[in-house]
Tab-separated table of C-alpha atoms and ligand atoms in Angstrom:
chain	number	residue	atom	x	y	z
A	30	MET	CA	-9.246	1.327	17.780
A	31	LEU	CA	-9.963	-2.122	16.718
A	32	THR	CA	-12.094	-4.740	18.151
A	33	ALA	CA	-11.381	-8.134	19.417
A	34	ASP	CA	-13.105	-9.322	16.191
A	35	ASP	CA	-11.700	-6.840	13.875
A	36	ILE	CA	-8.662	-8.262	14.679
A	37	ALA	CA	-9.253	-11.846	14.417
A	38	THR	CA	-10.883	-11.255	10.983
A	39	TYR	CA	-7.701	-9.720	9.487
A	40	HIS	CA	-5.530	-12.528	10.714
A	41	ARG	CA	-8.472	-15.043	9.049
A	42	ASP	CA	-8.946	-13.096	6.035
A	43	GLY	CA	-5.874	-11.710	5.333
A	44	LEU	CA	-7.572	-8.325	5.033
A	45	LEU	CA	-9.600	-6.095	7.110
A	46	PHE	CA	-11.958	-3.133	6.256
A	47	VAL	CA	-13.160	-0.415	8.038
A	48	PRO	CA	-15.166	1.924	6.020
A	49	GLY	CA	-15.107	5.971	7.175
A	50	MET	CA	-12.353	5.368	9.298
A	51	PHE	CA	-10.997	9.377	8.386
A	52	THR	CA	-13.762	11.774	7.841
A	53	PRO	CA	-14.363	13.995	4.617
A	54	PRO	CA	-12.433	16.829	5.185
A	55	GLU	CA	-9.359	14.499	6.479
A	56	ALA	CA	-10.040	12.588	2.997
A	57	GLU	CA	-10.287	16.300	1.245
A	58	ALA	CA	-6.661	17.802	2.760
A	59	LEU	CA	-4.818	14.400	1.609
A	60	ARG	CA	-6.139	15.043	-1.616
A	61	SER	CA	-5.016	18.341	-1.991
A	62	ALA	CA	-1.237	17.023	-0.287
A	63	PHE	CA	-0.973	14.756	-2.929
A	64	GLU	CA	-1.734	17.218	-5.835
A	65	ARG	CA	0.449	19.483	-4.158
A	66	ASP	CA	3.387	16.406	-4.045
A	67	ALA	CA	2.239	15.552	-7.475
A	68	LYS	CA	4.321	18.426	-8.743
A	69	VAL	CA	7.193	17.572	-7.243
A	70	PRO	CA	9.675	16.308	-9.874
A	71	GLY	CA	12.218	13.632	-8.710
A	72	ASP	CA	12.581	10.138	-9.359
A	73	HIS	CA	9.587	9.325	-6.517
A	74	ARG	CA	7.045	9.899	-9.225
A	75	ILE	CA	5.911	6.817	-11.562
A	76	THR	CA	4.269	7.547	-14.746
A	77	GLU	CA	1.812	5.440	-16.710
A	78	ASP	CA	2.980	3.731	-19.843
A	79	ASN	CA	2.398	7.268	-21.984
A	80	ASP	CA	4.774	9.260	-19.777
A	81	THR	CA	2.584	11.697	-18.418
A	82	ASP	CA	-0.532	10.435	-16.136
A	83	VAL	CA	1.081	9.373	-12.916
A	84	ARG	CA	0.414	5.884	-11.680
A	85	ALA	CA	1.973	6.087	-8.282
A	86	ILE	CA	4.263	8.799	-5.824
A	87	TYR	CA	6.213	7.811	-2.980
A	88	ALA	CA	7.071	8.868	0.235
A	89	SER	CA	4.789	11.882	0.249
A	90	HIS	CA	5.661	11.465	4.524
A	91	LEU	CA	8.942	12.572	3.658
A	92	ARG	CA	7.503	15.881	1.714
A	93	GLN	CA	3.778	16.506	3.318
A	94	PRO	CA	3.031	17.279	6.499
A	95	GLU	CA	-0.593	15.827	6.110
A	96	PHE	CA	0.899	12.323	5.081
A	97	THR	CA	3.366	12.587	8.130
A	98	SER	CA	0.639	12.877	10.495
A	99	LEU	CA	-1.483	10.060	8.529
A	100	THR	CA	0.725	7.474	9.353
A	101	ARG	CA	1.171	8.666	13.243
A	102	SER	CA	-2.188	9.320	13.459
A	103	ALA	CA	-4.019	6.858	16.320
A	104	ARG	CA	-6.342	5.388	14.292
A	105	LEU	CA	-3.752	4.144	11.397
A	106	LEU	CA	-0.698	3.507	13.379
A	107	GLY	CA	-2.839	2.514	16.563
A	108	SER	CA	-4.437	-0.244	14.305
A	109	ALA	CA	-1.238	-1.274	13.046
A	110	GLN	CA	0.106	-1.875	16.108
A	111	GLN	CA	-3.113	-3.909	17.351
A	112	LEU	CA	-2.957	-5.675	14.136
A	113	LEU	CA	1.128	-6.338	14.415
A	114	ASP	CA	1.578	-6.204	18.300
A	115	ARG	CA	5.085	-4.741	17.590
A	116	PRO	CA	6.963	-1.720	17.904
A	117	LEU	CA	6.631	-0.389	14.433
A	118	TYR	CA	8.058	2.414	11.561
A	119	VAL	CA	7.033	2.911	8.407
A	120	TYR	CA	8.916	1.167	5.955
A	121	GLN	CA	7.038	2.671	2.683
A	122	LEU	CA	4.418	4.831	1.559
A	123	LYS	CA	2.998	5.095	-2.166
A	124	THR	CA	-0.238	6.592	-3.520
A	125	ASN	CA	-0.992	4.722	-6.629
A	126	ALA	CA	-2.900	7.642	-8.442
A	127	LYS	CA	-5.547	5.268	-10.761
A	128	PRO	CA	-6.276	9.026	-13.019
A	129	ALA	CA	-9.441	9.056	-14.772
A	130	PHE	CA	-9.499	6.728	-18.269
A	131	ALA	CA	-6.058	6.417	-18.157
A	132	GLY	CA	-5.107	4.115	-14.792
A	133	ASP	CA	-3.292	0.907	-15.800
A	134	ARG	CA	-4.101	-2.196	-13.936
A	135	TRP	CA	-2.082	-3.640	-11.079
A	136	ALA	CA	-1.297	-7.559	-11.901
A	137	TRP	CA	-1.954	-10.194	-9.463
A	138	HIS	CA	0.834	-10.573	-7.089
A	139	GLN	CA	2.304	-10.780	-2.962
A	140	ASP	CA	3.696	-8.071	-1.866
A	141	PHE	CA	5.992	-9.615	0.395
A	142	LEU	CA	8.052	-11.562	-2.632
A	143	ALA	CA	8.658	-7.370	-4.006
A	144	TRP	CA	10.032	-6.567	-0.182
A	145	ARG	CA	12.441	-9.621	0.099
A	146	LEU	CA	13.523	-9.640	-3.039
A	147	ALA	CA	14.768	-5.920	-3.427
A	148	ASP	CA	15.160	-5.237	0.394
A	149	ASN	CA	15.884	-8.879	1.330
A	150	ILE	CA	13.606	-9.085	4.313
A	151	ALA	CA	13.464	-11.636	6.413
A	152	ARG	CA	9.987	-12.183	7.515
A	153	PRO	CA	6.156	-10.798	6.706
A	154	HIS	CA	5.928	-8.900	10.194
A	155	LEU	CA	4.652	-5.971	7.911
A	156	VAL	CA	0.887	-4.635	7.684
A	157	ASN	CA	-0.309	-2.493	4.519
A	158	ALA	CA	-3.076	0.120	5.237
A	159	GLY	CA	-4.835	1.348	2.384
A	160	VAL	CA	-6.565	4.704	2.993
A	161	PHE	CA	-8.730	5.905	0.282
A	162	LEU	CA	-8.415	9.489	-0.911
A	163	ASP	CA	-11.212	8.992	-3.220
A	164	ASP	CA	-14.762	7.215	-2.954
A	165	VAL	CA	-14.072	3.787	-4.063
A	166	THR	CA	-16.645	1.572	-6.602
A	167	GLU	CA	-16.983	-1.088	-8.295
A	168	PHE	CA	-16.056	1.598	-12.113
A	169	ASN	CA	-12.935	3.362	-10.879
A	170	GLY	CA	-10.707	-0.084	-10.352
A	171	PRO	CA	-10.889	-1.243	-6.475
A	172	VAL	CA	-7.813	-3.542	-5.520
A	173	THR	CA	-9.596	-7.236	-5.878
A	174	PHE	CA	-8.227	-9.419	-2.829
A	175	VAL	CA	-8.063	-13.554	-3.105
A	176	PRO	CA	-9.277	-13.617	1.476
A	177	GLY	CA	-7.243	-16.362	2.964
A	178	SER	CA	-4.740	-16.245	0.632
A	179	HIS	CA	-1.877	-15.079	2.444
A	180	SER	CA	-1.788	-18.524	4.854
A	181	VAL	CA	-0.336	-19.983	2.239
A	182	GLY	CA	3.166	-18.088	2.399
A	183	LEU	CA	4.624	-17.063	-1.437
A	184	ILE	CA	3.440	-19.034	-4.015
A	185	ARG	CA	6.427	-17.958	-6.401
A	186	SER	CA	10.035	-17.094	-5.722
A	187	ASP	CA	11.467	-14.704	-8.181
A	188	ARG	CA	10.798	-12.076	-10.539
A	189	ASN	CA	10.130	-12.033	-14.066
A	190	ASP	CA	13.340	-11.908	-16.749
A	191	ALA	CA	11.156	-9.071	-18.397
A	192	ALA	CA	11.056	-6.578	-15.714
A	193	ARG	CA	8.731	-3.671	-16.583
A	194	SER	CA	10.204	-1.468	-13.552
A	195	GLU	CA	13.766	-1.802	-12.089
A	196	GLN	CA	14.292	-0.399	-8.936
A	197	HIS	CA	10.436	-0.115	-6.975
A	198	LEU	CA	9.210	-3.719	-8.421
A	199	ASP	CA	6.136	-2.966	-10.818
A	200	PRO	CA	3.292	-6.109	-9.868
A	201	ASP	CA	4.075	-7.337	-12.986
A	202	ASP	CA	7.155	-8.074	-12.557
A	203	ILE	CA	6.159	-10.616	-10.119
A	204	ALA	CA	2.500	-11.607	-11.466
A	205	LEU	CA	1.079	-14.866	-10.621
A	206	THR	CA	0.267	-16.895	-13.193
A	207	PRO	CA	-3.714	-17.519	-14.568
A	208	ALA	CA	-3.162	-20.978	-12.828
A	209	GLU	CA	-1.781	-20.140	-9.565
A	210	LEU	CA	-4.679	-17.424	-9.204
A	211	ALA	CA	-7.351	-19.356	-10.472
A	212	ALA	CA	-6.415	-22.020	-7.638
A	213	CYS	CA	-5.991	-19.358	-4.686
A	214	VAL	CA	-9.627	-17.906	-6.018
A	215	GLU	CA	-11.133	-21.526	-5.875
A	216	ARG	CA	-10.257	-21.960	-2.303
A	217	GLY	CA	-10.774	-18.274	-1.091
A	218	GLY	CA	-12.901	-16.608	-3.483
A	219	MET	CA	-12.382	-12.830	-4.369
A	220	VAL	CA	-13.342	-9.437	-2.434
A	221	SER	CA	-13.136	-5.743	-3.724
A	222	PRO	CA	-13.846	-3.326	-0.364
A	223	LYS	CA	-15.514	-0.646	-1.519
A	224	GLY	CA	-16.370	2.751	0.261
A	225	PRO	CA	-16.363	6.433	0.908
A	226	ALA	CA	-13.065	8.162	0.715
A	227	GLY	CA	-11.374	8.083	3.815
A	228	SER	CA	-12.148	4.380	4.283
A	229	VAL	CA	-9.137	2.590	4.974
A	230	VAL	CA	-8.337	-1.743	4.645
A	231	PHE	CA	-5.222	-3.512	6.109
A	232	PHE	CA	-4.101	-5.930	4.152
A	233	HIS	CA	-1.369	-8.625	4.592
A	234	PRO	CA	2.113	-8.420	3.002
A	235	GLU	CA	1.263	-12.003	1.413
A	236	ILE	CA	-2.389	-11.839	0.696
A	237	VAL	CA	-3.172	-11.967	-3.215
A	238	HIS	CA	-4.534	-8.898	-4.751
A	239	GLY	CA	-4.917	-6.501	-7.871
A	240	SER	CA	-6.598	-4.403	-9.161
A	241	ALA	CA	-8.250	-3.447	-13.232
A	242	ALA	CA	-7.963	-0.319	-15.220
A	243	ASN	CA	-9.497	2.398	-14.252
A	244	MET	CA	-12.038	3.422	-17.201
A	245	ALA	CA	-14.046	6.100	-15.266
A	246	PRO	CA	-14.461	9.821	-15.336
A	247	TYR	CA	-13.080	9.934	-12.199
A	248	PRO	CA	-9.435	8.919	-9.997
A	249	ARG	CA	-8.732	6.553	-7.773
A	250	ARG	CA	-5.909	7.601	-5.358
A	251	LEU	CA	-5.160	4.953	-2.892
A	252	ALA	CA	-2.370	5.795	-0.233
A	253	ILE	CA	-1.014	2.827	1.023
A	254	ILE	CA	1.353	2.840	3.981
A	255	THR	CA	3.171	-0.227	4.989
A	256	TYR	CA	4.394	-0.654	8.804
A	257	ASN	CA	7.099	-2.835	9.617
A	258	ASP	CA	7.986	-4.438	12.752
A	259	ILE	CA	11.772	-2.672	13.390
A	260	ALA	CA	12.998	-5.764	14.372
A	261	ASN	CA	12.439	-6.784	10.666
A	262	PRO	CA	14.405	-3.980	8.570
A	263	PRO	CA	15.863	-4.376	5.182
A	264	ARG	CA	19.149	-6.302	4.975
A	265	PRO	CA	20.340	-5.163	1.588
A	266	LEU	CA	23.080	-8.164	-0.178
A	267	GLY	CA	24.271	-4.996	-2.391
A	268	GLU	CA	23.467	-1.147	-2.478
A	269	PRO	CA	20.487	0.063	-0.382
A	270	ARG	CA	17.573	0.757	-2.431
A	271	PRO	CA	17.070	4.865	-1.990
A	272	GLU	CA	14.793	6.002	1.093
A	273	TYR	CA	11.933	6.917	-0.535
A	274	LEU	CA	11.451	3.380	-1.306
A	275	ALA	CA	12.741	1.824	1.548
A	276	SER	CA	13.008	3.792	4.654
A	277	ARG	CA	16.732	3.611	5.947
A	278	SER	CA	15.347	4.761	9.895
A	279	VAL	CA	13.848	2.189	11.778
A	280	THR	CA	12.838	4.600	15.046
A	281	PRO	CA	9.444	3.051	16.241
A	282	LEU	CA	7.092	5.321	16.079
A	283	THR	CA	4.551	6.898	18.543
A	284	VAL	CA	0.780	8.603	18.053
A	285	GLU	CA	0.990	11.922	17.572
A	286	ASP	CA	-1.081	15.083	16.986
A	287	GLU	CA	-3.616	14.276	14.596
A	288	ALA	CA	-4.515	18.025	13.733
A	289	LEU	CA	-2.344	18.367	10.783
A	290	ILE	CA	-4.444	15.667	8.551
A	291	GLY	CA	-7.374	18.562	8.541
A	292	GLY	CA	-4.603	20.566	6.720
A	293	ARG	CA	-4.310	23.200	9.355
A	294	PRO	CA	-1.260	25.179	8.265
B	11	SIN	C1	-3.670	-0.727	-6.570
B	11	SIN	O1	-3.576	0.082	-6.256
B	11	SIN	O2	-4.983	-1.450	-7.548
B	11	SIN	C2	-2.534	-1.732	-6.658
B	11	SIN	C3	-2.703	-1.899	-4.725
B	11	SIN	C4	-1.524	-2.532	-4.580
B	11	SIN	O3	-0.995	-3.629	-5.120
B	11	SIN	O4	-0.737	-3.063	-3.434
B	12	MN	MN1	0.503	-4.757	-3.568
């Protein structure tokens, strides 16, 4: 469970890093589940511009029991409940794969803009839990955050005309301008949490973040579980987005058995 200091750090900085929250065998089980899931064809599988390498896979918790257990584990769900102090459900789960040599950058952005534009979510009452499936170093494209940038709210309000993606909104579609980013960094600096597989970074939906390409000979798979307040669901103005992008079930989660993360059949 998080301490009062942890919770205060999250609210002050917009992020909280917990190295080694999950064990090496648990991280290994999640990697295996990810690789299994990467073979499942469908729209939930997004490729890099070369159309071959996997860029991101959505909603593995709907197909792979290890990910389902992860989302309901006391460590992840319990911590998220402490940070938001509300009943929560999984609004979205994705794994950004950042493959060796091929993983492209993720532009500087604030997540909440994407979710407001795509799903008409009213309030930033969400929390991201980024679970490292691989060791993250300075070499394989760690996520870089601007501490404190969540406290100014949304910096831009629209998406670019020339959009890279349709339904899932790639950060390039809502990227900050160099001037906007420079002003944020002048105030808050930059941090990029690094640590062993199994580490977790909790981050606020309005914190400015992005990441560089992966030029290293090993991948950087990062599972991001986004919990939302059950009182803050999507309010689609038109056709709701598919289930794999924005869950339609807002049933509050309760903490469950974590044994499956270890890969027990
Ligand atoms: C990344 O996977 O490097 C980007 C993460 C994010 O935008 O949330
Ligand atoms: Mn993001």
